[in-house]
Short mmCIF file of C-alpha atoms and ligand atoms in Angstrom, two decimals:
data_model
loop_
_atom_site.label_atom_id
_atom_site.label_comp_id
_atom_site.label_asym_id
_atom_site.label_seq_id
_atom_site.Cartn_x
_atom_site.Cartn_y
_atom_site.Cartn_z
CA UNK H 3 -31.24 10.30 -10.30
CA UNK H 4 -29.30 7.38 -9.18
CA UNK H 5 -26.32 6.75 -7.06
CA UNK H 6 -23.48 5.28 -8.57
CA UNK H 7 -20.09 3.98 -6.83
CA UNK H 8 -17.27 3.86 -9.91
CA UNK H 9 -14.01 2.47 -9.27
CA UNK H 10 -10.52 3.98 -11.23
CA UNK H 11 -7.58 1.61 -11.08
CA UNK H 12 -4.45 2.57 -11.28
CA UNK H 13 -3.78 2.89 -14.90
CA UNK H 14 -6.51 5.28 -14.97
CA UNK H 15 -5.25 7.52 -12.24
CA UNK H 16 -1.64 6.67 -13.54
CA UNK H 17 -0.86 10.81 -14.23
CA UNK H 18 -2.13 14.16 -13.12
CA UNK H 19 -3.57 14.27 -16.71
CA UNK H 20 -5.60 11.27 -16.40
CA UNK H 21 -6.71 12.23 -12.85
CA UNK H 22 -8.10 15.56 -14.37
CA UNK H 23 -9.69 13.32 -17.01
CA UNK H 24 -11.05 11.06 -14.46
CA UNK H 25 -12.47 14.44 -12.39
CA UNK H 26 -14.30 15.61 -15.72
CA UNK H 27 -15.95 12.10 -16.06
CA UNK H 28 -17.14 13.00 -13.04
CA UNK H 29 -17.82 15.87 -12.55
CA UNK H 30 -20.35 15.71 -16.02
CA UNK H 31 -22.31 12.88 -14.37
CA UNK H 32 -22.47 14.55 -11.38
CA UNK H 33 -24.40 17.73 -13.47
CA UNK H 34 -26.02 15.48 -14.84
CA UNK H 35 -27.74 14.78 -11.90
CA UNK H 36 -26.41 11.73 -10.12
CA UNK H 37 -24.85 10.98 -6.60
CA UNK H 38 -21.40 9.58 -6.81
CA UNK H 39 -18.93 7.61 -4.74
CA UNK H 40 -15.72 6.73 -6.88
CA UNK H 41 -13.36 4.74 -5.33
CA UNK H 42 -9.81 4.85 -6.46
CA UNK H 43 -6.50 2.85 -6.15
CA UNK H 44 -3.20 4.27 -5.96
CA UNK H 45 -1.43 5.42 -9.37
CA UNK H 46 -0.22 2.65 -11.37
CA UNK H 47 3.27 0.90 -10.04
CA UNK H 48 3.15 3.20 -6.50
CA UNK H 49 1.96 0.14 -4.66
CA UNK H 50 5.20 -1.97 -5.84
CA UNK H 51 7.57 0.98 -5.53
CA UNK H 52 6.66 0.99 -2.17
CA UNK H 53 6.90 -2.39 -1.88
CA UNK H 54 10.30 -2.02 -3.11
CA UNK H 55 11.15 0.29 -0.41
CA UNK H 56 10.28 -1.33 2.52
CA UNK H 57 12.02 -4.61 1.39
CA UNK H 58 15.36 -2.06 0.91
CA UNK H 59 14.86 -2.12 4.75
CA UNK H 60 13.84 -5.87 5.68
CA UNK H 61 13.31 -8.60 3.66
CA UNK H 62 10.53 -9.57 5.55
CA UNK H 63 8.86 -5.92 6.45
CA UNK H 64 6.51 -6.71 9.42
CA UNK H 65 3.02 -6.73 8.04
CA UNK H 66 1.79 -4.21 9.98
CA UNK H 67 4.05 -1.61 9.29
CA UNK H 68 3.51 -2.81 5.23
CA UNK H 69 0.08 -1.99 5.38
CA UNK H 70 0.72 1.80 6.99
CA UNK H 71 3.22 2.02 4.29
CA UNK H 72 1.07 0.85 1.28
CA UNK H 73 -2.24 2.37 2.39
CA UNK H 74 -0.44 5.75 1.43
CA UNK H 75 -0.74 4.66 -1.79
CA UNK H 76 -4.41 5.15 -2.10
CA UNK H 77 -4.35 8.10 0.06
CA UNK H 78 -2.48 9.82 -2.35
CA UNK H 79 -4.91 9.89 -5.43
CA UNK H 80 -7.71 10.13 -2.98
CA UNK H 81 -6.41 13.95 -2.61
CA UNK H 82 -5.27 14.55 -5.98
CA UNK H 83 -8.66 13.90 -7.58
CA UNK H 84 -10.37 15.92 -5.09
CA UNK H 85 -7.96 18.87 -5.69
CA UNK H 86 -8.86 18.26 -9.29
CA UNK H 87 -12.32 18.11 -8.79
CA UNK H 88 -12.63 21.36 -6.49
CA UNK H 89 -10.50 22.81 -9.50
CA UNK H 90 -13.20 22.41 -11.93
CA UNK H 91 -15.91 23.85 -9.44
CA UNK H 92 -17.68 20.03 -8.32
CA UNK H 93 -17.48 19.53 -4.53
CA UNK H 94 -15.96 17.08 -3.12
CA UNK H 95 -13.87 15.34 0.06
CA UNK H 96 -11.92 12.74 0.05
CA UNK H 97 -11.58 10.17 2.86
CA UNK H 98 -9.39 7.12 3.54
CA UNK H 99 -10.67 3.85 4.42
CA UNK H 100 -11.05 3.75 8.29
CA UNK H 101 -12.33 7.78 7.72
CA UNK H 102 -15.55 5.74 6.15
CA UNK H 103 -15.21 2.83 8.60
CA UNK H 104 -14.51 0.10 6.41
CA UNK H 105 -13.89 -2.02 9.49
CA UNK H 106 -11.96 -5.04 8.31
CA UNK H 107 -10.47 -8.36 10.39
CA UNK H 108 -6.65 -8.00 11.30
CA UNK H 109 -5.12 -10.16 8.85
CA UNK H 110 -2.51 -7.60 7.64
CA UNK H 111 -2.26 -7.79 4.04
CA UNK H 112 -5.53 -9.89 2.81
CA UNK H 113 -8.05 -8.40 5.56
CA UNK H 114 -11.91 -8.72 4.81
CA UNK H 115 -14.25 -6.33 5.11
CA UNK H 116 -16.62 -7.13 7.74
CA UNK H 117 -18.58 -3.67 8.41
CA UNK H 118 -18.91 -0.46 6.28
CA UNK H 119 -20.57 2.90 7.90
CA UNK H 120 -22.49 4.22 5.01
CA UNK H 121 -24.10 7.28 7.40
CA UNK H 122 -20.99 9.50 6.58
CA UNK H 123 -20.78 9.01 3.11
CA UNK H 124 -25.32 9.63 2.76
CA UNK H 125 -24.47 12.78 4.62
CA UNK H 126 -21.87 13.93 2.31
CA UNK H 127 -24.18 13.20 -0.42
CA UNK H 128 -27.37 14.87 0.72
CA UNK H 129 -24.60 18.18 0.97
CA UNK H 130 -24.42 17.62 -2.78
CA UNK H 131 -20.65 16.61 -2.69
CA UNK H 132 -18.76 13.86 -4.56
CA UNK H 133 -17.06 11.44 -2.04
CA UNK H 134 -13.94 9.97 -2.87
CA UNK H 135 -12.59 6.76 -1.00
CA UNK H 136 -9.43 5.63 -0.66
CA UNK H 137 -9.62 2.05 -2.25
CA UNK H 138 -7.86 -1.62 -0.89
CA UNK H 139 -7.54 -0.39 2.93
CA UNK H 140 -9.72 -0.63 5.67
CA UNK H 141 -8.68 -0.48 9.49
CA UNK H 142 -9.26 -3.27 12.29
CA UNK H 143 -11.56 -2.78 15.11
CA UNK H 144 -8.50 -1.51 17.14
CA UNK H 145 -7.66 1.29 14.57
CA UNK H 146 -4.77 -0.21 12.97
CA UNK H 147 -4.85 -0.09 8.85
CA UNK H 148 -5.13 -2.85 7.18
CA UNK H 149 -4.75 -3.26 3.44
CA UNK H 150 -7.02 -6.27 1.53
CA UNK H 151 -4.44 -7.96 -0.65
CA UNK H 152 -3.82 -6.59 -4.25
CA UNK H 153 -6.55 -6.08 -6.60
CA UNK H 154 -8.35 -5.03 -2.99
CA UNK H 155 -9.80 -1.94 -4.77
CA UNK H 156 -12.11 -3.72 -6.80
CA UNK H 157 -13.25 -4.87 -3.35
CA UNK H 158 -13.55 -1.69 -1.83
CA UNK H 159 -16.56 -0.71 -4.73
CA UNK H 160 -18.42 -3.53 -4.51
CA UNK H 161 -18.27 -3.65 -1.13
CA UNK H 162 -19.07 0.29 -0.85
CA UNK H 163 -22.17 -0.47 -3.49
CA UNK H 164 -23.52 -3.15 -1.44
CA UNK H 165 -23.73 -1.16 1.77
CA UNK H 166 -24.98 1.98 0.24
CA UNK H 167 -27.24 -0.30 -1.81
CA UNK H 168 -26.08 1.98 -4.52
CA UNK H 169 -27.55 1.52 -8.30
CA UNK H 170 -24.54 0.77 -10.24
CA UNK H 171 -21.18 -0.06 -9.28
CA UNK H 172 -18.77 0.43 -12.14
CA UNK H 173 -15.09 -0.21 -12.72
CA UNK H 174 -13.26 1.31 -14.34
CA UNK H 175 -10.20 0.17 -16.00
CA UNK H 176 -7.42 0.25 -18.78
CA UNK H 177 -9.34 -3.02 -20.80
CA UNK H 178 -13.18 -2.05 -22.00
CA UNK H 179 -14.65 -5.16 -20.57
CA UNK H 180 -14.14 -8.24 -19.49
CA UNK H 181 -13.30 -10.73 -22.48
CA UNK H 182 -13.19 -14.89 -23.39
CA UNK H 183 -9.52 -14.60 -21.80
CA UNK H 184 -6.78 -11.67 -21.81
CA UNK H 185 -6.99 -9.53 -23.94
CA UNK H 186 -3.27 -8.76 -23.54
CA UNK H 187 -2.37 -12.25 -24.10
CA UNK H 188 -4.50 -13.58 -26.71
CA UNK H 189 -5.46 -11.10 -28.85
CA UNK H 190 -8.26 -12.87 -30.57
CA UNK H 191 -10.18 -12.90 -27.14
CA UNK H 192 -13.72 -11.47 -27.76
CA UNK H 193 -15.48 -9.14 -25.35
CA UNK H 194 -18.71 -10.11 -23.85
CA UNK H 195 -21.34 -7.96 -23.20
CA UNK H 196 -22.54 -10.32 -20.12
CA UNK H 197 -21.02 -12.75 -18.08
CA UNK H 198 -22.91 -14.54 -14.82
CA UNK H 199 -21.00 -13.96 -11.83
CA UNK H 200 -20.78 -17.72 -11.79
CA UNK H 201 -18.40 -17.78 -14.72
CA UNK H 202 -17.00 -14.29 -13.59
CA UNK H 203 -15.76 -15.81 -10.45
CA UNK H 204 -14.36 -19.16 -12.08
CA UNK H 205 -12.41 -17.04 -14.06
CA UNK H 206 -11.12 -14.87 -11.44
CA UNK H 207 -10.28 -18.41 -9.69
CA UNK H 208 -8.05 -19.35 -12.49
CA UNK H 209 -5.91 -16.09 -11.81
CA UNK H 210 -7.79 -13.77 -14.11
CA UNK H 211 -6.96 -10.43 -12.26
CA UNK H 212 -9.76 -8.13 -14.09
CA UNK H 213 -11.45 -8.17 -10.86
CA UNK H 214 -10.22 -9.51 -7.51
CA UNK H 215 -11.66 -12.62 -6.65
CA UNK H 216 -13.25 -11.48 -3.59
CA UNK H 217 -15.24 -8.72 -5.36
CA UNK H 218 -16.70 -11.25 -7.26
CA UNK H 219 -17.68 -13.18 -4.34
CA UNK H 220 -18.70 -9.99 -2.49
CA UNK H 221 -21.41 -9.15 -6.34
CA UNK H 222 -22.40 -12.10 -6.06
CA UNK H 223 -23.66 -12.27 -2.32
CA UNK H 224 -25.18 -9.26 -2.43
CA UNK H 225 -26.43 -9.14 -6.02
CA UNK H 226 -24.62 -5.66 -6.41
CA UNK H 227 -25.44 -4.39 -9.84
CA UNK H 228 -21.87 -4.88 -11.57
CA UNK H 229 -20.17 -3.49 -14.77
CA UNK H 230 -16.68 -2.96 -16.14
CA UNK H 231 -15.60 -0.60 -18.51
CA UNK H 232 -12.80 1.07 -20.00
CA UNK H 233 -12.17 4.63 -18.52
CA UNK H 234 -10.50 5.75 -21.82
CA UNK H 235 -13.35 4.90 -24.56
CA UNK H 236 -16.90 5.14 -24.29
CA UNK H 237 -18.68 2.18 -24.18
CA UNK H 238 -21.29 0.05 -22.16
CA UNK H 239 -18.45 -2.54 -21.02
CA UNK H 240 -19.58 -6.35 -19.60
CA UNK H 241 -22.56 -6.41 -17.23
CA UNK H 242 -22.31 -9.12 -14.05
CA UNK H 243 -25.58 -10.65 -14.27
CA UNK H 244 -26.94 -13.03 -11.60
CA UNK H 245 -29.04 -16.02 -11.97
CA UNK H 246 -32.53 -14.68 -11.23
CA UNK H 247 -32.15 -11.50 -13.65
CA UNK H 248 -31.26 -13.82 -16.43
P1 ADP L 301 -6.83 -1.96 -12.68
O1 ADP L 301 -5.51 -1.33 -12.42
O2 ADP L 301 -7.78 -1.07 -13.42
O3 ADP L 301 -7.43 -2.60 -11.47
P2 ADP L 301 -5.90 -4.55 -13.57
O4 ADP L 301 -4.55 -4.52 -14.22
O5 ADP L 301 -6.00 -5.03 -12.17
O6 ADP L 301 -6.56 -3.11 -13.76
O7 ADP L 301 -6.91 -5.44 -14.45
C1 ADP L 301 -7.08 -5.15 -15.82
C2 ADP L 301 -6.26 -6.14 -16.65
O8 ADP L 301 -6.81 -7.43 -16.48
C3 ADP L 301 -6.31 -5.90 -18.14
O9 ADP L 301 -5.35 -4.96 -18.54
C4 ADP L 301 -6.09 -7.28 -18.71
O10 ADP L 301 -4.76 -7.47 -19.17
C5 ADP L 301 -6.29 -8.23 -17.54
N1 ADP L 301 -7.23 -9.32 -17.80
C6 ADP L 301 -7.03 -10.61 -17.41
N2 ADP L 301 -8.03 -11.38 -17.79
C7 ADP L 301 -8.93 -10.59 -18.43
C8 ADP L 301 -10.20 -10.82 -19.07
N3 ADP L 301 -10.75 -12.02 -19.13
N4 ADP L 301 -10.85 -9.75 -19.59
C9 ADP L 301 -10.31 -8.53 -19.55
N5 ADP L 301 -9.12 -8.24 -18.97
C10 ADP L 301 -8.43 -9.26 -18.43
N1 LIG L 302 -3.00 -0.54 -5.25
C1 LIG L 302 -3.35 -1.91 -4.96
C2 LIG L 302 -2.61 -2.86 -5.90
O1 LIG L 302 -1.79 -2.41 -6.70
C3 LIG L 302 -4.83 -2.16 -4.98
C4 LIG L 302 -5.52 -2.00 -6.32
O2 LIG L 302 -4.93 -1.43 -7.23
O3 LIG L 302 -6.64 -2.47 -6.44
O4 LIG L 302 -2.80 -4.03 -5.82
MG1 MG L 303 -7.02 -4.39 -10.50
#
């Protein structure tokens, strides 16, 4: 039995018919034995529309206010695929980030994650439940939410897989691995079954947005146990690999 954090981004969550396909992934592994913490950002293009809204309002929406507003984002899918999950008979409770204490600096709109409470989440888990965390939002040591810059999901499951020194950490995504370039761009890119988190982060410098930079970083300090894959084919995706396990 191991204990896997998996992360959905928003393509994957991007309809209530993906979120039920999503809660079926899950809820197999979860017979299968496993405990699992699946972090999930909001459904694709909510965090621009909100975006959009605010700046209908100000041009220059004050960045606290910004982060209340996009945070809902995540909060949202963090309660539809629990509702789907209860629906197919696998327990489970969502919670937001400062619900989990992902306690984060107060730089509205890029914060870092300094400090994650894992006790909650092991307690959920021992009661044989699913947890589901609201990715890319933490809150400051004051209570305010904070949001860690886009991408921040990716973040969110590393940085939940390091502190609950979980097996696996897996993301999930709308590409089935990370390849030579984009995949969208140049389509003669090749997929690679490894990649060092050296390279994985020098390609995430150059703007690559498979994984936010600070993820990367994040793997590579803690030697969290990385992979991405697609969440619509099966397949074993790219594996992070670090120096010393090479
Ligand atoms: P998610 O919503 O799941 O977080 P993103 O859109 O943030 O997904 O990241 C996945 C996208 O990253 C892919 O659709 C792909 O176009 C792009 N991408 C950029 N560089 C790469 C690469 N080297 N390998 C795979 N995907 C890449
Ligand atoms: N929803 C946020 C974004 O669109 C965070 C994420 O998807 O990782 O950037
Ligand atoms: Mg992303």
């Amino acid at each position: 039995m191991a204990l896997i954090v998996q992360k959905y981004g928003g393509t994957s969550v991007g309809s209530p018919e993906r979120i039920q396909t999503v809660a079926e992934k899950v809820a197999r592994l979860r017979g299968q034995g496993h405990d699992l913490v699946v972090v999930v950002s909001a459904m694709s293009g909510e965090t621009d529309r909100l975006i959009k809204l605010a700046k209908a309002l100000h041009s220059e929406p004050p960045a606290r206010e910004l982060d209340v507003l996009l945070a809902t984002g995540e909060q949202t899918t963090i309660a539809l695929l629990t509702i789907a999950l209860e629906k197919i008979g696998c327990p489970a409770r969502s919670y937001t980030g400062s619900q989990v204490h992902i306690r984060t600096d107060n730089a509205y709109g890029k914060a870092r994650i300094l400090d994650i409470d894992a006790a909650r989440i092991h307690a959920d888990l021992k009661q044989g439940r699913v947890v589901v965390v609201a990715g890319f939002q933490g809150a400051d040591e004051d209570g305010n939410i904070t949001t860690l810059g886009r991408g921040g999901s990716d973040t969110t499951g590393v940085a939940l897989a390091a502190a609950l020194k979980a097996d696996e950490c897996q993301i999930y995504t709308d590409v089935d691995g990370i390849y030579t370039t984009d995949p969208r761009v140049v389509p003669e890119a090749r997929r690679l079954d490894k990649i060092t988190a050296e390279e994985m982060l020098e390609m995430a410098s150059l703007g690559s947005k498979v994984l936010q930079i600070r993820s990367v970083e994040f793997a590579g300090k803690y030697k969290v146990p990385l992979r991405v894959l697609s969440s619509f084919e099966e397949g074993s995706g790219t594996l992070i690999t670090y120096e010393e396990n090479d």
